[in-house]
mmCIF file of C-alpha atoms and ligand atoms in Angstrom:
data_model
loop_
_atom_site.group_PDB
_atom_site.id
_atom_site.type_symbol
_atom_site.label_atom_id
_atom_site.label_comp_id
_atom_site.label_asym_id
_atom_site.label_seq_id
_atom_site.Cartn_x
_atom_site.Cartn_y
_atom_site.Cartn_z
ATOM 1 C CA MET A 65 11.460 -12.492 3.500
ATOM 2 C CA ARG A 66 9.107 -9.497 4.039
ATOM 3 C CA LYS A 67 5.404 -9.128 4.785
ATOM 4 C CA ASN A 68 3.582 -6.269 3.205
ATOM 5 C CA TYR A 69 0.760 -4.266 4.900
ATOM 6 C CA LEU A 70 -1.230 -1.851 2.732
ATOM 7 C CA LEU A 71 -2.704 1.102 4.760
ATOM 8 C CA THR A 72 -3.269 3.481 1.800
ATOM 9 C CA PRO A 73 -6.680 5.140 1.030
ATOM 10 C CA GLY A 74 -7.052 2.874 -2.162
ATOM 11 C CA PRO A 75 -6.188 0.544 -3.145
ATOM 12 C CA THR A 76 -7.105 -1.097 0.001
ATOM 13 C CA PRO A 77 -6.145 -4.877 0.886
ATOM 14 C CA LEU A 78 -8.055 -7.721 -0.737
ATOM 15 C CA PRO A 79 -9.791 -10.400 1.274
ATOM 16 C CA PRO A 80 -8.738 -13.895 0.219
ATOM 17 C CA GLU A 81 -12.316 -14.747 -1.032
ATOM 18 C CA VAL A 82 -11.866 -11.759 -3.421
ATOM 19 C CA CYS A 83 -8.540 -12.764 -4.662
ATOM 20 C CA SER A 84 -9.556 -16.352 -5.497
ATOM 21 C CA ALA A 85 -12.774 -15.443 -7.110
ATOM 22 C CA GLN A 86 -10.687 -13.474 -9.780
ATOM 23 C CA ALA A 87 -8.703 -16.524 -10.507
ATOM 24 C CA ARG A 88 -11.835 -18.473 -11.457
ATOM 25 C CA PRO A 89 -11.839 -19.438 -15.266
ATOM 26 C CA ILE A 90 -13.459 -16.548 -17.206
ATOM 27 C CA ILE A 91 -17.120 -17.074 -18.348
ATOM 28 C CA HIS A 92 -18.963 -15.325 -21.167
ATOM 29 C CA HIS A 93 -21.109 -12.220 -20.226
ATOM 30 C CA ARG A 94 -24.140 -12.964 -22.314
ATOM 31 C CA THR A 95 -25.008 -16.092 -20.522
ATOM 32 C CA PRO A 96 -27.488 -17.008 -17.905
ATOM 33 C CA GLN A 97 -24.438 -17.690 -15.495
ATOM 34 C CA PHE A 98 -23.142 -14.187 -15.710
ATOM 35 C CA GLN A 99 -26.790 -12.737 -15.689
ATOM 36 C CA ALA A 100 -27.108 -14.412 -12.237
ATOM 37 C CA GLU A 101 -23.915 -12.730 -11.095
ATOM 38 C CA LEU A 102 -25.057 -9.357 -12.352
ATOM 39 C CA LYS A 103 -28.478 -9.697 -10.645
ATOM 40 C CA GLU A 104 -26.598 -10.533 -7.420
ATOM 41 C CA ALA A 105 -24.248 -7.634 -7.845
ATOM 42 C CA PHE A 106 -27.047 -5.031 -8.646
ATOM 43 C CA ALA A 107 -28.875 -6.115 -5.383
ATOM 44 C CA GLY A 108 -25.868 -6.036 -3.389
ATOM 45 C CA LEU A 109 -24.866 -2.525 -4.615
ATOM 46 C CA LYS A 110 -28.324 -1.163 -3.795
ATOM 47 C CA TYR A 111 -27.861 -2.246 -0.249
ATOM 48 C CA ILE A 112 -24.354 -0.706 0.116
ATOM 49 C CA PHE A 113 -25.599 2.602 -1.554
ATOM 50 C CA GLN A 114 -28.784 2.625 0.491
ATOM 51 C CA THR A 115 -30.861 3.193 -2.614
ATOM 52 C CA GLU A 116 -33.909 1.743 -4.394
ATOM 53 C CA ARG A 117 -32.581 2.949 -7.686
ATOM 54 C CA ASP A 118 -30.379 1.138 -10.350
ATOM 55 C CA VAL A 119 -26.738 1.337 -9.586
ATOM 56 C CA PHE A 120 -24.942 1.045 -13.014
ATOM 57 C CA ILE A 121 -21.487 -0.776 -13.146
ATOM 58 C CA LEU A 122 -18.782 0.740 -15.346
ATOM 59 C CA SER A 123 -15.535 -0.683 -16.280
ATOM 60 C CA SER A 124 -13.514 2.071 -15.212
ATOM 61 C CA SER A 125 -11.839 3.735 -12.113
ATOM 62 C CA GLY A 126 -13.593 6.201 -9.924
ATOM 63 C CA THR A 127 -12.818 9.061 -12.288
ATOM 64 C CA GLY A 128 -14.619 7.508 -15.045
ATOM 65 C CA ALA A 129 -17.812 7.358 -12.871
ATOM 66 C CA MET A 130 -17.169 11.017 -12.085
ATOM 67 C CA GLU A 131 -17.085 11.938 -15.843
ATOM 68 C CA THR A 132 -20.093 9.850 -16.388
ATOM 69 C CA ALA A 133 -21.864 11.961 -13.843
ATOM 70 C CA VAL A 134 -20.849 15.208 -15.593
ATOM 71 C CA VAL A 135 -21.548 14.393 -19.207
ATOM 72 C CA ASN A 136 -25.016 12.784 -18.366
ATOM 73 C CA LEU A 137 -26.137 15.720 -15.974
ATOM 74 C CA LEU A 138 -24.953 18.830 -18.064
ATOM 75 C CA SER A 139 -24.671 20.373 -21.349
ATOM 76 C CA PRO A 140 -21.778 22.702 -22.505
ATOM 77 C CA GLY A 141 -22.445 26.209 -21.407
ATOM 78 C CA GLU A 142 -24.569 25.246 -18.244
ATOM 79 C CA THR A 143 -23.343 26.235 -14.905
ATOM 80 C CA ALA A 144 -22.076 23.710 -12.035
ATOM 81 C CA LEU A 145 -21.178 24.634 -8.347
ATOM 82 C CA VAL A 146 -18.225 22.502 -7.070
ATOM 83 C CA ILE A 147 -17.517 22.362 -3.336
ATOM 84 C CA GLU A 148 -13.682 22.143 -3.320
ATOM 85 C CA GLY A 149 -11.799 21.372 -0.218
ATOM 86 C CA GLY A 150 -9.003 19.341 -1.805
ATOM 87 C CA LYS A 151 -7.506 17.359 -4.700
ATOM 88 C CA PHE A 152 -10.821 15.476 -5.554
ATOM 89 C CA GLY A 153 -13.128 18.476 -5.165
ATOM 90 C CA GLN A 154 -10.890 20.063 -7.722
ATOM 91 C CA ARG A 155 -11.054 16.994 -9.922
ATOM 92 C CA TRP A 156 -14.920 17.663 -10.243
ATOM 93 C CA SER A 157 -14.113 21.227 -11.376
ATOM 94 C CA GLU A 158 -11.537 20.060 -14.034
ATOM 95 C CA ILE A 159 -13.797 17.332 -15.533
ATOM 96 C CA CYS A 160 -16.517 19.937 -15.719
ATOM 97 C CA ARG A 161 -14.231 22.347 -17.513
ATOM 98 C CA ALA A 162 -13.181 19.724 -19.930
ATOM 99 C CA HIS A 163 -16.701 19.564 -21.013
ATOM 100 C CA GLY A 164 -17.250 23.155 -21.458
ATOM 101 C CA ILE A 165 -19.337 23.619 -18.398
ATOM 102 C CA SER A 166 -19.221 26.817 -16.506
ATOM 103 C CA VAL A 167 -17.698 26.079 -12.860
ATOM 104 C CA LYS A 168 -18.556 28.065 -9.941
ATOM 105 C CA THR A 169 -16.407 27.003 -6.873
ATOM 106 C CA LEU A 170 -17.163 26.966 -3.139
ATOM 107 C CA GLU A 171 -13.676 26.935 -1.900
ATOM 108 C CA VAL A 172 -12.990 25.381 1.356
ATOM 109 C CA GLU A 173 -9.509 25.577 3.133
ATOM 110 C CA TRP A 174 -7.877 22.194 2.843
ATOM 111 C CA GLY A 175 -8.417 20.111 6.200
ATOM 112 C CA LYS A 176 -11.808 21.952 6.782
ATOM 113 C CA ALA A 177 -15.424 21.066 5.839
ATOM 114 C CA ALA A 178 -17.873 23.185 4.019
ATOM 115 C CA ASP A 179 -21.020 24.684 5.536
ATOM 116 C CA PRO A 180 -24.253 23.660 4.050
ATOM 117 C CA LYS A 181 -25.632 27.184 4.491
ATOM 118 C CA ALA A 182 -22.921 28.383 2.114
ATOM 119 C CA VAL A 183 -24.214 25.862 -0.491
ATOM 120 C CA ALA A 184 -27.852 27.184 0.057
ATOM 121 C CA ALA A 185 -26.652 30.702 -0.159
ATOM 122 C CA ALA A 186 -24.734 30.022 -3.385
ATOM 123 C CA LEU A 187 -27.701 28.389 -5.013
ATOM 124 C CA LYS A 188 -29.969 31.299 -4.066
ATOM 125 C CA ALA A 189 -27.391 33.740 -5.425
ATOM 126 C CA ASP A 190 -27.159 32.133 -8.812
ATOM 127 C CA LEU A 191 -30.259 30.523 -10.209
ATOM 128 C CA SER A 192 -28.451 29.101 -13.134
ATOM 129 C CA ILE A 193 -26.723 26.528 -11.030
ATOM 130 C CA LYS A 194 -27.934 23.178 -12.434
ATOM 131 C CA ALA A 195 -25.814 20.669 -10.358
ATOM 132 C CA VAL A 196 -23.765 20.740 -7.144
ATOM 133 C CA PHE A 197 -20.801 18.464 -7.030
ATOM 134 C CA ALA A 198 -19.552 17.374 -3.634
ATOM 135 C CA THR A 199 -17.221 14.702 -2.088
ATOM 136 C CA LEU A 200 -18.132 12.358 0.816
ATOM 137 C CA CYS A 201 -14.530 11.959 1.895
ATOM 138 C CA GLU A 202 -11.871 14.212 0.566
ATOM 139 C CA THR A 203 -9.015 11.632 0.367
ATOM 140 C CA SER A 204 -6.337 14.226 0.098
ATOM 141 C CA THR A 205 -7.169 15.791 3.366
ATOM 142 C CA GLY A 206 -9.122 13.022 5.300
ATOM 143 C CA VAL A 207 -12.234 15.391 5.742
ATOM 144 C CA THR A 208 -15.771 13.949 5.796
ATOM 145 C CA PHE A 209 -18.192 16.325 4.191
ATOM 146 C CA ASP A 210 -21.741 16.869 5.472
ATOM 147 C CA ILE A 211 -23.627 15.338 2.576
ATOM 148 C CA ARG A 212 -26.857 15.126 4.579
ATOM 149 C CA GLY A 213 -26.527 18.802 4.965
ATOM 150 C CA PHE A 214 -25.758 19.473 1.213
ATOM 151 C CA GLY A 215 -28.824 17.249 0.378
ATOM 152 C CA GLU A 216 -31.127 19.233 2.423
ATOM 153 C CA ALA A 217 -29.673 22.561 0.872
ATOM 154 C CA VAL A 218 -29.843 21.227 -2.785
ATOM 155 C CA SER A 219 -33.209 19.330 -2.671
ATOM 156 C CA ALA A 220 -34.862 22.605 -1.839
ATOM 157 C CA SER A 221 -33.696 24.098 -5.189
ATOM 158 C CA PRO A 222 -34.126 22.905 -8.789
ATOM 159 C CA ALA A 223 -30.459 21.636 -8.879
ATOM 160 C CA VAL A 224 -29.323 18.130 -8.341
ATOM 161 C CA LEU A 225 -26.451 16.884 -5.925
ATOM 162 C CA ALA A 226 -23.683 14.613 -7.307
ATOM 163 C CA VAL A 227 -21.482 13.071 -4.791
ATOM 164 C CA ASP A 228 -18.130 11.534 -5.188
ATOM 165 C CA ALA A 229 -18.116 8.651 -2.773
ATOM 166 C CA VAL A 230 -15.231 6.882 -4.319
ATOM 167 C CA SER A 231 -13.688 7.028 -0.749
ATOM 168 C CA GLY A 232 -15.949 6.263 1.922
ATOM 169 C CA LEU A 233 -18.748 4.313 0.344
ATOM 170 C CA GLY A 234 -19.150 1.003 2.486
ATOM 171 C CA ALA A 235 -16.950 2.538 5.189
ATOM 172 C CA ILE A 236 -18.815 5.394 6.558
ATOM 173 C CA GLU A 237 -22.628 6.408 6.438
ATOM 174 C CA LEU A 238 -24.025 7.608 3.024
ATOM 175 C CA LYS A 239 -27.899 7.268 2.928
ATOM 176 C CA THR A 240 -28.172 8.024 -0.887
ATOM 177 C CA ASP A 241 -31.925 8.163 -1.134
ATOM 178 C CA GLU A 242 -32.824 9.458 2.271
ATOM 179 C CA TRP A 243 -30.225 12.297 2.203
ATOM 180 C CA GLY A 244 -31.196 13.524 -1.301
ATOM 181 C CA VAL A 245 -28.149 12.379 -3.199
ATOM 182 C CA ASP A 246 -29.206 12.494 -6.812
ATOM 183 C CA VAL A 247 -26.056 11.140 -8.342
ATOM 184 C CA CYS A 248 -23.760 8.906 -6.214
ATOM 185 C CA VAL A 249 -20.508 7.719 -7.713
ATOM 186 C CA SER A 250 -17.983 5.344 -6.317
ATOM 187 C CA GLY A 251 -15.129 3.021 -7.395
ATOM 188 C CA SER A 252 -14.118 -0.541 -6.328
ATOM 189 C CA GLN A 253 -10.668 -0.214 -4.752
ATOM 190 C CA LYS A 254 -11.590 1.186 -1.413
ATOM 191 C CA GLY A 255 -14.285 0.327 0.891
ATOM 192 C CA LEU A 256 -15.600 -2.323 -1.455
ATOM 193 C CA MET A 257 -12.161 -4.205 -0.995
ATOM 194 C CA LEU A 258 -11.670 -5.060 -4.525
ATOM 195 C CA PRO A 259 -8.906 -4.325 -6.893
ATOM 196 C CA PRO A 260 -9.245 -0.976 -9.062
ATOM 197 C CA GLY A 261 -11.262 -1.350 -12.148
ATOM 198 C CA LEU A 262 -14.987 -0.919 -11.439
ATOM 199 C CA GLY A 263 -16.848 2.429 -11.209
ATOM 200 C CA PHE A 264 -20.328 2.645 -9.874
ATOM 201 C CA ILE A 265 -23.168 5.387 -10.332
ATOM 202 C CA SER A 266 -26.794 5.773 -9.070
ATOM 203 C CA VAL A 267 -29.113 8.284 -10.636
ATOM 204 C CA SER A 268 -32.318 9.758 -9.000
ATOM 205 C CA ALA A 269 -35.506 10.338 -10.959
ATOM 206 C CA LYS A 270 -34.868 14.184 -10.782
ATOM 207 C CA ALA A 271 -31.296 13.633 -12.269
ATOM 208 C CA TRP A 272 -32.605 11.289 -14.781
ATOM 209 C CA LYS A 273 -34.471 14.160 -16.447
ATOM 210 C CA MET A 274 -31.208 15.740 -17.024
ATOM 211 C CA VAL A 275 -29.710 12.592 -18.378
ATOM 212 C CA GLU A 276 -32.223 12.532 -20.973
ATOM 213 C CA ALA A 277 -31.800 16.375 -21.757
ATOM 214 C CA SER A 278 -27.886 16.602 -21.671
ATOM 215 C CA LYS A 279 -26.433 17.725 -24.910
ATOM 216 C CA SER A 280 -22.920 16.631 -23.954
ATOM 217 C CA SER A 281 -20.990 14.262 -26.202
ATOM 218 C CA ARG A 282 -20.910 10.729 -24.788
ATOM 219 C CA TYR A 283 -20.914 7.312 -26.057
ATOM 220 C CA TYR A 284 -19.112 4.888 -23.754
ATOM 221 C CA TRP A 285 -20.322 6.869 -20.761
ATOM 222 C CA ASP A 286 -23.885 7.296 -22.110
ATOM 223 C CA LEU A 287 -26.403 6.193 -19.262
ATOM 224 C CA ARG A 288 -29.273 5.995 -21.587
ATOM 225 C CA ARG A 289 -27.534 2.935 -23.256
ATOM 226 C CA ALA A 290 -26.546 1.603 -19.942
ATOM 227 C CA LYS A 291 -30.144 1.811 -18.651
ATOM 228 C CA LYS A 292 -31.600 -0.117 -21.636
ATOM 229 C CA ALA A 293 -29.095 -2.860 -20.781
ATOM 230 C CA ILE A 294 -29.586 -2.817 -16.943
ATOM 231 C CA ASP A 295 -33.328 -3.261 -17.562
ATOM 232 C CA LYS A 296 -32.489 -6.765 -19.182
ATOM 233 C CA THR A 297 -29.975 -7.362 -16.370
ATOM 234 C CA ASP A 298 -27.289 -6.863 -19.003
ATOM 235 C CA THR A 299 -24.317 -4.328 -19.575
ATOM 236 C CA ALA A 300 -24.057 -2.249 -22.731
ATOM 237 C CA PHE A 301 -20.357 -3.359 -23.318
ATOM 238 C CA THR A 302 -18.183 -6.237 -22.171
ATOM 239 C CA PRO A 303 -17.964 -5.748 -18.519
ATOM 240 C CA ALA A 304 -15.006 -6.520 -16.300
ATOM 241 C CA ILE A 305 -16.231 -9.995 -15.782
ATOM 242 C CA SER A 306 -13.908 -11.331 -13.138
ATOM 243 C CA LEU A 307 -14.156 -7.991 -11.077
ATOM 244 C CA VAL A 308 -18.075 -8.241 -10.999
ATOM 245 C CA ILE A 309 -17.706 -11.939 -9.923
ATOM 246 C CA ALA A 310 -15.299 -10.846 -7.116
ATOM 247 C CA LEU A 311 -17.570 -7.884 -6.292
ATOM 248 C CA ASN A 312 -20.194 -10.498 -5.214
ATOM 249 C CA GLU A 313 -17.800 -12.013 -2.781
ATOM 250 C CA SER A 314 -17.183 -8.603 -1.145
ATOM 251 C CA LEU A 315 -20.821 -7.773 -1.252
ATOM 252 C CA ARG A 316 -21.582 -11.075 0.402
ATOM 253 C CA MET A 317 -19.034 -10.406 3.274
ATOM 254 C CA MET A 318 -20.411 -6.836 3.770
ATOM 255 C CA LYS A 319 -23.929 -7.965 3.915
ATOM 256 C CA GLU A 320 -23.025 -10.743 6.378
ATOM 257 C CA ASP A 321 -21.523 -8.147 8.752
ATOM 258 C CA GLY A 322 -24.264 -5.480 8.001
ATOM 259 C CA LEU A 323 -23.463 -1.760 7.304
ATOM 260 C CA GLU A 324 -24.053 -0.845 10.940
ATOM 261 C CA LYS A 325 -21.140 -2.973 12.127
ATOM 262 C CA ILE A 326 -18.975 -1.954 9.266
ATOM 263 C CA PHE A 327 -19.461 1.644 9.967
ATOM 264 C CA ALA A 328 -18.622 0.957 13.821
ATOM 265 C CA ARG A 329 -15.471 -0.837 12.909
ATOM 266 C CA HIS A 330 -14.348 2.036 10.773
ATOM 267 C CA HIS A 331 -15.139 4.498 13.637
ATOM 268 C CA ARG A 332 -13.178 2.557 16.135
ATOM 269 C CA MET A 333 -10.172 2.405 13.862
ATOM 270 C CA GLY A 334 -10.266 6.149 13.206
ATOM 271 C CA GLU A 335 -10.662 6.666 16.879
ATOM 272 C CA ALA A 336 -7.528 4.420 17.628
ATOM 273 C CA VAL A 337 -5.394 6.221 15.054
ATOM 274 C CA ARG A 338 -6.446 9.673 16.317
ATOM 275 C CA ALA A 339 -5.655 8.694 19.910
ATOM 276 C CA ALA A 340 -2.397 7.319 18.880
ATOM 277 C CA VAL A 341 -1.555 10.470 16.956
ATOM 278 C CA LYS A 342 -2.380 12.686 20.144
ATOM 279 C CA ALA A 343 -0.292 10.154 22.268
ATOM 280 C CA LEU A 344 2.743 10.549 19.844
ATOM 281 C CA GLY A 345 2.569 14.274 20.328
ATOM 282 C CA LEU A 346 1.680 14.605 16.479
ATOM 283 C CA SER A 347 -1.003 16.830 15.118
ATOM 284 C CA LEU A 348 -4.056 15.994 12.916
ATOM 285 C CA PHE A 349 -4.554 17.951 9.966
ATOM 286 C CA ALA A 350 -8.377 18.050 10.061
ATOM 287 C CA PRO A 351 -9.261 17.775 13.707
ATOM 288 C CA SER A 352 -12.642 19.229 13.319
ATOM 289 C CA ALA A 353 -13.837 17.141 10.523
ATOM 290 C CA ALA A 354 -11.704 13.953 10.589
ATOM 291 C CA SER A 355 -12.877 10.931 8.711
ATOM 292 C CA ASP A 356 -13.159 7.481 9.796
ATOM 293 C CA VAL A 357 -11.834 6.525 6.366
ATOM 294 C CA VAL A 358 -8.328 8.071 6.373
ATOM 295 C CA THR A 359 -6.330 10.133 9.069
ATOM 296 C CA SER A 360 -4.072 12.927 7.869
ATOM 297 C CA ILE A 361 -1.200 13.758 10.157
ATOM 298 C CA TYR A 362 1.141 16.742 10.027
ATOM 299 C CA VAL A 363 4.745 15.487 9.610
ATOM 300 C CA PRO A 364 6.562 16.858 12.727
ATOM 301 C CA SER A 365 9.156 19.585 12.252
ATOM 302 C CA GLY A 366 12.626 18.413 11.572
ATOM 303 C CA ILE A 367 11.275 15.175 10.041
ATOM 304 C CA ASP A 368 11.559 14.391 6.353
ATOM 305 C CA GLY A 369 7.936 13.358 5.465
ATOM 306 C CA GLU A 370 8.789 11.743 2.234
ATOM 307 C CA LYS A 371 11.613 9.648 3.751
ATOM 308 C CA LEU A 372 9.436 8.609 6.470
ATOM 309 C CA VAL A 373 6.823 7.165 4.148
ATOM 310 C CA LYS A 374 9.629 5.576 1.858
ATOM 311 C CA THR A 375 11.221 4.003 5.009
ATOM 312 C CA MET A 376 7.975 2.322 6.471
ATOM 313 C CA ARG A 377 7.313 0.942 2.837
ATOM 314 C CA ASP A 378 10.720 0.092 1.546
ATOM 315 C CA ILE A 379 12.356 -1.064 4.631
ATOM 316 C CA TYR A 380 9.478 -2.437 6.793
ATOM 317 C CA GLY A 381 6.771 -3.308 4.346
ATOM 318 C CA VAL A 382 4.195 -0.968 5.788
ATOM 319 C CA THR A 383 2.595 1.333 3.010
ATOM 320 C CA ILE A 384 1.057 4.477 3.985
ATOM 321 C CA ALA A 385 0.492 7.604 1.939
ATOM 322 C CA GLY A 386 2.104 10.875 1.743
ATOM 323 C CA GLY A 387 0.415 14.277 1.308
ATOM 324 C CA GLN A 388 -0.664 15.195 -2.255
ATOM 325 C CA ASP A 389 -0.224 18.425 -4.235
ATOM 326 C CA GLU A 390 0.247 21.437 -1.941
ATOM 327 C CA MET A 391 0.526 19.009 1.114
ATOM 328 C CA LYS A 392 3.347 16.917 -0.473
ATOM 329 C CA GLY A 393 6.128 16.092 2.115
ATOM 330 C CA LYS A 394 4.078 17.930 4.776
ATOM 331 C CA LEU A 395 1.433 15.116 5.592
ATOM 332 C CA ILE A 396 1.255 11.345 6.105
ATOM 333 C CA ARG A 397 -2.144 9.670 5.688
ATOM 334 C CA ILE A 398 -2.950 6.455 7.394
ATOM 335 C CA ALA A 399 -5.978 4.653 5.835
ATOM 336 C CA HIS A 400 -8.280 2.523 7.829
ATOM 337 C CA MET A 401 -10.877 1.590 5.287
ATOM 338 C CA GLY A 402 -12.102 -1.653 3.773
ATOM 339 C CA TYR A 403 -10.543 -5.119 4.671
ATOM 340 C CA ILE A 404 -8.476 -3.569 7.787
ATOM 341 C CA GLU A 405 -8.977 -4.619 11.387
ATOM 342 C CA GLU A 406 -7.476 -3.358 14.510
ATOM 343 C CA PHE A 407 -4.292 -5.405 14.545
ATOM 344 C CA ASP A 408 -3.425 -3.846 11.073
ATOM 345 C CA ILE A 409 -3.813 -0.583 12.907
ATOM 346 C CA ILE A 410 -1.390 -1.636 15.623
ATOM 347 C CA VAL A 411 1.058 -2.913 13.215
ATOM 348 C CA GLY A 412 0.921 0.544 11.293
ATOM 349 C CA ILE A 413 1.240 2.588 14.424
ATOM 350 C CA SER A 414 4.150 0.585 15.654
ATOM 351 C CA CYS A 415 6.001 0.851 12.507
ATOM 352 C CA LEU A 416 5.352 4.618 12.299
ATOM 353 C CA GLU A 417 6.780 4.711 15.916
ATOM 354 C CA LYS A 418 9.783 2.715 14.991
ATOM 355 C CA VAL A 419 10.844 4.930 12.026
ATOM 356 C CA LEU A 420 9.932 8.217 13.730
ATOM 357 C CA SER A 421 12.214 6.951 16.706
ATOM 358 C CA LYS A 422 15.045 6.043 14.253
ATOM 359 C CA MET A 423 14.691 9.509 12.510
ATOM 360 C CA GLY A 424 15.238 11.243 15.840
ATOM 361 C CA TYR A 425 11.905 12.318 16.856
ATOM 362 C CA LYS A 426 11.349 12.379 20.600
ATOM 363 C CA PHE A 427 8.277 10.572 22.256
ATOM 364 C CA ILE A 428 7.663 7.584 24.654
ATOM 365 C CA LEU A 429 8.096 4.618 22.555
ATOM 366 C CA GLY A 430 4.940 2.504 22.528
ATOM 367 C CA SER A 431 2.662 5.332 23.732
ATOM 368 C CA GLY A 432 0.897 5.426 20.243
ATOM 369 C CA VAL A 433 0.293 1.800 20.282
ATOM 370 C CA LYS A 434 -0.847 1.753 23.880
ATOM 371 C CA ALA A 435 -3.408 4.560 23.153
ATOM 372 C CA ALA A 436 -4.817 2.755 20.168
ATOM 373 C CA GLN A 437 -4.960 -0.571 22.123
ATOM 374 C CA GLU A 438 -6.978 1.376 24.877
ATOM 375 C CA VAL A 439 -9.577 2.384 22.345
ATOM 376 C CA PHE A 440 -9.685 -1.269 20.944
ATOM 377 C CA LEU A 441 -10.098 -2.469 24.628
ATOM 378 C CA GLN A 442 -13.371 -0.384 24.979
ATOM 379 C CA ASP A 443 -15.252 -2.981 22.920
HETATM 380 N N1 LIG B 294 -12.549 10.731 -5.552
HETATM 381 C C1 LIG B 294 -11.826 10.321 -4.459
HETATM 382 C C2 LIG B 294 -12.332 10.815 -3.128
HETATM 383 C C3 LIG B 294 -10.800 9.480 -4.348
HETATM 384 O O1 LIG B 294 -10.135 9.121 -3.170
HETATM 385 C C4 LIG B 294 -10.283 8.978 -5.607
HETATM 386 C C5 LIG B 294 -9.032 8.012 -5.713
HETATM 387 N N2 LIG B 294 -8.114 8.276 -4.820
HETATM 388 C C6 LIG B 294 -10.872 9.429 -6.834
HETATM 389 C C7 LIG B 294 -12.045 10.199 -6.733
HETATM 390 C C8 LIG B 294 -10.308 8.966 -8.102
HETATM 391 O O2 LIG B 294 -10.514 7.530 -8.278
HETATM 392 P P1 LIG B 294 -9.665 6.843 -9.392
HETATM 393 O O3 LIG B 294 -8.308 6.965 -8.949
HETATM 394 O O4 LIG B 294 -10.248 5.451 -9.001
HETATM 395 O O5 LIG B 294 -10.038 7.345 -10.657
#
């Protein structure tokens, strides 16, 4: 027998209510029963996105929602500015290029955040930029970007701001309307505590004009078609019915807690992991902009990072993530997002200690757990 713990930055663990909702017999989507589910989901998503606008539900992973943003905002040959500080910033550029959009990048060293002043300067220097693409939490590095600052910079220009909040929505603060986020995209398998399979996207009035004008090829991702459906509390195509029903379970749980309490829980867990890292003599990869979503930690010298992750997962059942792309083998990433609580963190840290100890890393056994406990005791 072995119990499994999932501490990865997506998918994240599922609450039992979400699991059992998916096991309900399927219903047809063009019925009053499903329409009631959709109505509830649309209202709940507005609460989580902190927006008054429609939030469209897509049957896709988060990348599908990103592509929806690109093809609906821009036409081939137009210019986008992408803030790239990791793998998911790069994904914005890749999607834009795939659709013939000319990409300018604001490159940020992995592990660092971008300065909104640099965004304002880039917009001033090139008046052809129609859209700025940013990331709320860059999952590959564990950095939270200053979306409020980007919003101020972009809203002073004719361009629109599109934010990838796939990782971070419902876990850390994101005031879509108030911060001037014109397009916000997300996915189901992270802060929203669902399996992968749903994408979400909200669009401001400023951005909607671009949706109408875009000459990019689009059919499944065409938001004009989605808008006609949402106005009738419907979806353009067969939705992922069971996931939408499960979404209402997670939205209910989140509303019951309230965003403020949810964000405070994520902050406490982030603080606890960061305290444990310090106590264990390890180093944070992003000390100046560490997110409360996922913590990236350097693998100490002399330790095989990939073996560390594999041993925790395959021998002890605790799954964390390793580094991606250029950071493969050099980082471990411990997520503290979604259906995760303080004792899940304690389990994760104690397993990390056990495996580090077995691999020969020198530290005081229990010091990481103690440091995390001390943060949790401050409640
Ligand atoms: N953006 C970010 C910040 C992510 O963390 C992820 C998933 N790891 C994605 C985009 C892509 O989402 P998906 O894998 O659901 O397509």
